[in-house]
Amino acid sequence: MSKRFISIALVLLVSIGLVFAAGGKETTGAKPVVIQLGYENNPGEPVDLAAHEWQRIIDEKSNGTMKLELFPSSQLGSKTDLVDQMLAGSSVCTLADGAFYAERGVPDFGIVFGPYLFTSWDDCWRLVDSDWYKEQAEKLAKNGLRLISSNWIYGDRHTLTKKPVHTPSDLRGMKIRVANSMVFIKGFEVLGATPTPLALGEVYTALQQGVVDGLENPLTTLDGGKFQEVAKYLILDGHVKNFTTFIVGETFFKSLTAEQQKILIDSANEAGLYNNSIQVELEQQAMKNLVAGGVTVYTPSDAELKLFQDAAKAFYTDPQVTAKWTPGLYNTVMKAMGK
């Protein structure tokens, strides 16, 4: 037996051993693509639980060649910090929404966060599937941000305050924490409140110190931040049906192969379906936690809810809101939803 034959046989045996050591998968020695997923939500909230499922799915779909690293509780910085990193080409990802994109060169996207725009989740998904939405996504990509998923339910947004609220008139003079976006600010201004932009991580202390009188968010986020410890009145006003989206930098997205892009998008959407499947149970638990924490919950009557809806109409005609919108945007969006 020649030395050359023995050498070839040894190489083959070593190669087979490496394949079995990797669970039957080929190992190329190439480093996996690592994506850092940062978000404000705390461990245990629906987004965090679904992010862990996304982490599992992308690893499975890519045979370990793509990895998702999770950074909850703003560990990677604010949304603005993360977007700056994306625009610089970093492999980071975060969740955001239309109000945020309105500040990033796509003003028409802001309307999806308008108060009482949607009456059902089906309205949301019809809009997401529309040509109008695809056009906005392409505009966002031209501004350096690539939408990879838009099918995650974040929740109906309600208002938690330090004194009871039953109608818009009760909000007058109350400082309500909102995200730092014109859409958020105007959305609560038309309802009668004094909107006060703050980072979510600063709100607990702000409530303690009287800087703000309340905040708005889905039930799971309100519970996740333990805000029931410093604000005791919840009105189920459902002023926004909040679906959330995930973005990466366009530069990073284009650096991926077509197969990797597909894996990233498919895994994000699959995780979104998982997120939606656990929402109801987690919202129910969040409500129990809020009540156990001493919160008084108020469900407005149809007549009271209509007062909020009627007040919200001013948002869609406010010159400061509509100045940057495409003419007739509200009607265009209604048509896109089949209304």
Coordinates of C-alpha atoms in Angstrom, one line a residue:
M1 CA 0.0 0.0 0.0
S2 CA 1.6 3.3 -1.1
K3 CA 2.2 6.2 1.3
R4 CA 0.1 8.4 -1.0
F5 CA -2.9 6.1 -0.7
I6 CA -2.6 6.0 3.1
S7 CA -2.4 9.9 3.2
I8 CA -5.6 10.2 1.1
A9 CA -7.4 7.6 3.3
L10 CA -6.4 9.5 6.5
V11 CA -7.7 12.8 5.0
L12 CA -11.0 11.1 4.2
L13 CA -11.4 9.6 7.7
V14 CA -10.7 13.0 9.3
S15 CA -13.3 14.7 7.0
I16 CA -15.9 12.1 7.9
G17 CA -15.2 12.5 11.5
L18 CA -15.7 16.2 11.3
V19 CA -19.0 15.8 9.6
F20 CA -20.2 13.4 12.3
A21 CA -18.9 15.7 15.0
A22 CA -21.1 18.5 13.6
G23 CA -24.2 16.3 13.7
G24 CA -24.0 15.3 10.1
K25 CA -23.7 18.9 8.8
E26 CA -20.8 19.9 6.6
T27 CA -18.3 22.3 8.3
T28 CA -16.6 24.8 6.0
G29 CA -14.8 26.7 8.7
A30 CA -16.5 29.9 7.7
K31 CA -17.6 32.1 10.6
P32 CA -21.4 32.4 10.9
V33 CA -23.2 35.7 10.1
V34 CA -24.0 37.2 13.5
I35 CA -26.8 39.7 13.9
Q36 CA -27.3 41.6 17.1
L37 CA -31.0 42.1 17.9
G38 CA -31.5 45.0 20.3
Y39 CA -34.9 46.1 21.8
E40 CA -36.3 48.1 24.6
N41 CA -38.6 45.3 25.9
N42 CA -37.7 43.4 29.1
P43 CA -37.1 39.7 29.4
G44 CA -40.4 37.8 29.5
E45 CA -42.4 40.2 27.4
P46 CA -43.9 38.8 24.2
V47 CA -41.3 40.4 21.9
D48 CA -38.5 38.9 24.0
L49 CA -40.1 35.4 24.1
A50 CA -40.6 35.6 20.3
A51 CA -37.1 36.8 19.8
H52 CA -35.8 33.7 21.5
E53 CA -38.0 31.7 19.1
W54 CA -36.5 33.7 16.1
Q55 CA -33.1 32.9 17.4
R56 CA -33.9 29.2 17.3
I57 CA -35.6 29.3 13.9
I58 CA -32.8 31.2 12.1
D59 CA -30.2 28.8 13.5
E60 CA -32.2 25.9 12.3
K61 CA -33.0 27.3 8.8
S62 CA -29.4 28.3 8.2
N63 CA -27.8 25.1 9.6
G64 CA -25.9 27.3 12.1
T65 CA -24.5 29.6 9.5
M66 CA -26.6 32.6 10.8
K67 CA -26.9 33.5 14.4
L68 CA -29.1 36.0 16.3
E69 CA -27.7 37.5 19.5
L70 CA -30.3 39.0 21.8
F71 CA -30.0 42.3 23.7
P72 CA -33.2 43.2 25.6
S73 CA -33.8 46.2 27.9
S74 CA -31.9 48.6 25.6
Q75 CA -28.6 47.0 26.3
L76 CA -27.3 48.0 22.9
G77 CA -28.6 51.6 23.3
S78 CA -31.6 53.5 22.1
K79 CA -33.5 52.9 18.8
T80 CA -31.7 56.0 17.4
D81 CA -28.3 54.6 18.5
L82 CA -29.1 51.3 16.7
V83 CA -30.3 53.0 13.5
D84 CA -27.1 55.0 13.4
Q85 CA -25.1 51.7 13.7
M86 CA -27.3 50.3 10.9
L87 CA -26.6 53.2 8.6
A88 CA -22.9 52.7 9.3
G89 CA -23.1 49.2 8.0
S90 CA -23.2 47.2 11.3
S91 CA -25.1 43.9 11.5
V92 CA -27.7 45.0 14.0
C93 CA -31.4 44.7 14.0
T94 CA -34.2 46.3 15.9
L95 CA -38.0 46.8 16.0
A96 CA -39.6 50.1 15.0
D97 CA -42.8 51.5 13.6
G98 CA -44.3 53.9 11.1
A99 CA -44.1 56.9 13.4
F100 CA -40.3 56.3 13.6
Y101 CA -39.9 55.9 9.9
A102 CA -41.8 59.2 9.3
E103 CA -38.8 60.8 11.0
R104 CA -36.4 58.8 8.7
G105 CA -37.4 60.2 5.3
V106 CA -40.7 58.4 4.7
P107 CA -43.3 60.8 6.2
D108 CA -46.3 58.9 4.8
F109 CA -45.4 55.9 7.0
G110 CA -46.4 58.0 10.0
I111 CA -50.1 57.5 9.3
V112 CA -50.1 53.9 10.4
F113 CA -49.6 55.2 14.0
G114 CA -52.5 57.6 13.8
P115 CA -55.1 57.3 16.6
Y116 CA -58.0 55.0 15.8
L117 CA -56.9 54.4 12.2
F118 CA -57.5 50.7 12.4
T119 CA -60.7 49.1 13.8
S120 CA -59.4 45.5 13.6
W121 CA -56.1 43.6 13.1
D122 CA -57.4 42.5 9.7
D123 CA -57.2 46.2 8.8
C124 CA -53.5 46.1 9.7
W125 CA -52.7 43.1 7.6
R126 CA -54.6 44.3 4.6
L127 CA -52.6 47.5 4.7
V128 CA -49.3 45.6 5.2
D129 CA -50.1 43.4 2.1
S130 CA -51.0 46.5 -0.1
D131 CA -49.1 48.0 -2.9
W132 CA -49.0 51.3 -0.9
Y133 CA -47.2 49.6 2.0
K134 CA -44.6 48.0 -0.4
E135 CA -44.0 51.5 -1.9
Q136 CA -43.3 52.9 1.5
A137 CA -40.9 50.0 2.3
E138 CA -38.9 50.7 -0.8
K139 CA -38.7 54.4 0.1
L140 CA -37.3 53.3 3.5
A141 CA -34.7 51.1 1.8
K142 CA -33.5 54.0 -0.2
N143 CA -33.0 55.8 3.1
G144 CA -30.8 53.0 4.3
L145 CA -33.2 50.8 6.3
R146 CA -34.6 47.5 5.1
L147 CA -37.9 46.2 6.5
I148 CA -37.6 42.5 7.0
S149 CA -40.8 41.7 8.8
S150 CA -44.1 43.6 9.4
N151 CA -46.4 40.8 10.9
W152 CA -45.7 41.1 14.6
I153 CA -48.6 42.2 16.9
Y154 CA -47.2 44.6 19.5
G155 CA -50.6 45.1 21.0
D156 CA -53.5 47.5 21.5
R157 CA -52.1 50.6 23.2
H158 CA -53.9 51.8 26.3
T159 CA -53.3 54.6 28.8
L160 CA -52.1 54.2 32.4
T161 CA -52.4 57.3 34.6
K162 CA -52.1 58.6 38.2
K163 CA -55.8 59.7 38.2
P164 CA -58.9 58.4 36.5
V165 CA -59.6 59.0 32.9
H166 CA -63.0 58.2 31.3
T167 CA -63.2 60.8 28.4
P168 CA -60.9 63.0 26.5
S169 CA -61.8 65.9 28.8
D170 CA -60.2 64.1 31.7
L171 CA -56.8 64.2 29.8
R172 CA -56.7 68.0 29.7
G173 CA -53.6 69.2 31.5
M174 CA -52.3 65.7 32.1
K175 CA -48.7 65.1 31.0
I176 CA -48.7 61.8 29.1
R177 CA -45.4 60.2 28.2
V178 CA -45.0 59.5 24.5
A179 CA -42.2 58.5 22.2
N180 CA -40.2 61.3 20.8
S181 CA -42.0 61.5 17.4
M182 CA -44.4 64.1 16.0
V183 CA -46.9 61.4 15.2
F184 CA -47.0 60.3 18.9
I185 CA -47.0 63.9 20.1
K186 CA -49.8 65.1 17.9
G187 CA -51.7 61.8 18.4
F188 CA -52.1 62.6 22.1
E189 CA -52.4 66.3 21.7
V190 CA -55.6 66.0 19.7
L191 CA -57.0 63.8 22.5
G192 CA -56.5 66.7 24.9
A193 CA -53.4 65.7 26.8
T194 CA -50.0 67.4 27.1
P195 CA -47.7 64.9 25.4
T196 CA -44.3 64.6 27.0
P197 CA -41.6 62.8 25.0
L198 CA -39.3 60.5 27.2
A199 CA -37.3 57.4 26.7
L200 CA -39.3 54.4 28.1
G201 CA -36.5 53.6 30.5
E202 CA -36.9 57.0 32.2
V203 CA -40.7 56.8 32.7
Y204 CA -40.9 54.9 36.0
T205 CA -38.8 57.6 37.8
A206 CA -40.6 60.4 35.9
L207 CA -43.9 59.1 37.3
Q208 CA -42.5 58.9 40.8
Q209 CA -41.2 62.5 40.6
G210 CA -44.4 63.9 39.0
V211 CA -42.6 64.8 35.7
V212 CA -45.4 62.9 33.9
D213 CA -48.9 61.9 34.9
G214 CA -49.1 58.7 32.8
L215 CA -48.0 56.8 29.8
E216 CA -49.5 54.7 27.0
N217 CA -48.4 51.3 25.8
P218 CA -49.7 47.7 25.4
L219 CA -50.6 45.9 28.6
T220 CA -47.6 43.6 28.4
T221 CA -45.2 46.6 28.2
L222 CA -47.0 48.4 31.0
D223 CA -46.7 45.3 33.2
G224 CA -43.1 44.5 32.0
G225 CA -42.0 48.0 33.2
K226 CA -43.8 47.5 36.6
F227 CA -45.6 50.9 36.0
Q228 CA -48.5 49.7 38.1
E229 CA -46.3 50.5 41.1
V230 CA -46.4 54.2 40.3
A231 CA -49.7 54.7 38.4
K232 CA -53.0 53.1 39.4
Y233 CA -55.6 53.9 36.7
L234 CA -55.9 52.2 33.4
I235 CA -58.4 53.1 30.6
L236 CA -58.8 50.5 27.9
D237 CA -59.0 53.2 25.2
G238 CA -57.1 51.1 22.5
H239 CA -56.1 54.3 20.7
V240 CA -53.6 52.5 18.4
K241 CA -53.5 48.9 17.1
N242 CA -49.7 48.6 17.1
F243 CA -48.1 46.1 14.8
T244 CA -44.4 46.3 14.9
T245 CA -41.7 45.8 12.2
F246 CA -38.1 44.8 12.2
I247 CA -35.3 46.5 10.3
V248 CA -31.7 46.1 9.4
G249 CA -29.4 48.4 7.5
E250 CA -29.7 48.3 3.7
T251 CA -25.9 48.0 3.4
F252 CA -25.8 45.0 5.7
F253 CA -28.8 43.4 3.9
K254 CA -27.2 43.7 0.5
S255 CA -24.0 42.1 1.9
L256 CA -25.9 38.9 2.5
T257 CA -26.4 36.3 -0.2
A258 CA -29.9 35.9 -1.7
E259 CA -30.3 32.7 0.3
Q260 CA -29.3 34.4 3.5
Q261 CA -31.7 37.3 2.8
K262 CA -34.5 34.8 2.4
I263 CA -33.6 33.0 5.6
L264 CA -33.5 36.3 7.5
I265 CA -36.9 37.4 6.2
D266 CA -38.6 33.9 6.5
S267 CA -37.4 33.4 10.0
A268 CA -38.5 36.8 11.1
N269 CA -42.0 36.3 9.7
E270 CA -42.2 32.8 11.3
A271 CA -41.2 34.2 14.6
G272 CA -43.9 36.9 14.1
L273 CA -46.6 34.3 13.9
Y274 CA -45.3 32.7 17.1
N275 CA -45.3 36.2 18.7
N276 CA -49.0 36.6 17.7
S277 CA -50.0 33.2 19.0
I278 CA -48.8 34.0 22.5
Q279 CA -50.2 37.5 22.7
V280 CA -53.7 36.8 24.1
E281 CA -52.5 34.6 27.0
L282 CA -49.7 37.1 27.9
E283 CA -52.0 40.1 27.7
Q284 CA -54.4 38.3 30.1
Q285 CA -51.6 37.6 32.5
A286 CA -50.4 41.2 32.2
M287 CA -53.9 42.4 33.1
K288 CA -54.0 40.1 36.2
N289 CA -50.6 41.5 37.3
L290 CA -51.7 45.1 36.8
V291 CA -54.9 44.5 38.8
A292 CA -53.0 42.6 41.5
G293 CA -50.7 45.6 41.7
G294 CA -53.6 47.9 42.6
V295 CA -54.6 49.2 39.2
T296 CA -58.3 50.2 38.7
V297 CA -59.3 49.2 35.1
Y298 CA -61.9 51.2 33.2
T299 CA -63.6 50.1 30.0
P300 CA -65.2 53.1 28.3
S301 CA -68.7 52.8 27.0
D302 CA -69.4 53.0 23.3
A303 CA -70.4 56.6 23.7
E304 CA -67.2 57.5 25.6
L305 CA -65.1 55.6 23.1
K306 CA -66.7 57.6 20.3
L307 CA -65.6 60.8 22.0
F308 CA -62.0 59.6 21.7
Q309 CA -62.5 58.6 18.1
D310 CA -64.2 61.9 17.2
A311 CA -61.4 63.9 18.9
A312 CA -58.8 61.8 16.9
K313 CA -60.2 63.0 13.6
A314 CA -58.4 66.3 14.1
F315 CA -55.1 64.4 13.8
Y316 CA -55.7 63.6 10.1
T317 CA -56.4 67.3 9.2
D318 CA -53.8 68.9 11.4
P319 CA -51.5 71.0 9.1
Q320 CA -48.4 70.2 11.1
V321 CA -49.1 66.5 10.6
T322 CA -50.3 66.6 7.0
A323 CA -47.8 69.2 5.7
K324 CA -45.3 66.4 4.7
W325 CA -47.9 63.9 3.6
T326 CA -48.8 63.1 0.1
P327 CA -52.1 64.8 -0.7
G328 CA -55.1 62.6 -0.1
L329 CA -53.0 60.2 2.0
Y330 CA -55.8 59.3 4.5
N331 CA -58.2 58.3 1.6
T332 CA -55.4 56.4 -0.1
V333 CA -54.8 54.3 3.1
M334 CA -58.5 53.7 3.6
K335 CA -58.7 52.4 0.0
A336 CA -55.7 50.2 0.6
M337 CA -57.5 48.6 3.5
G338 CA -60.6 48.1 1.3
K339 CA -62.7 50.8 3.0

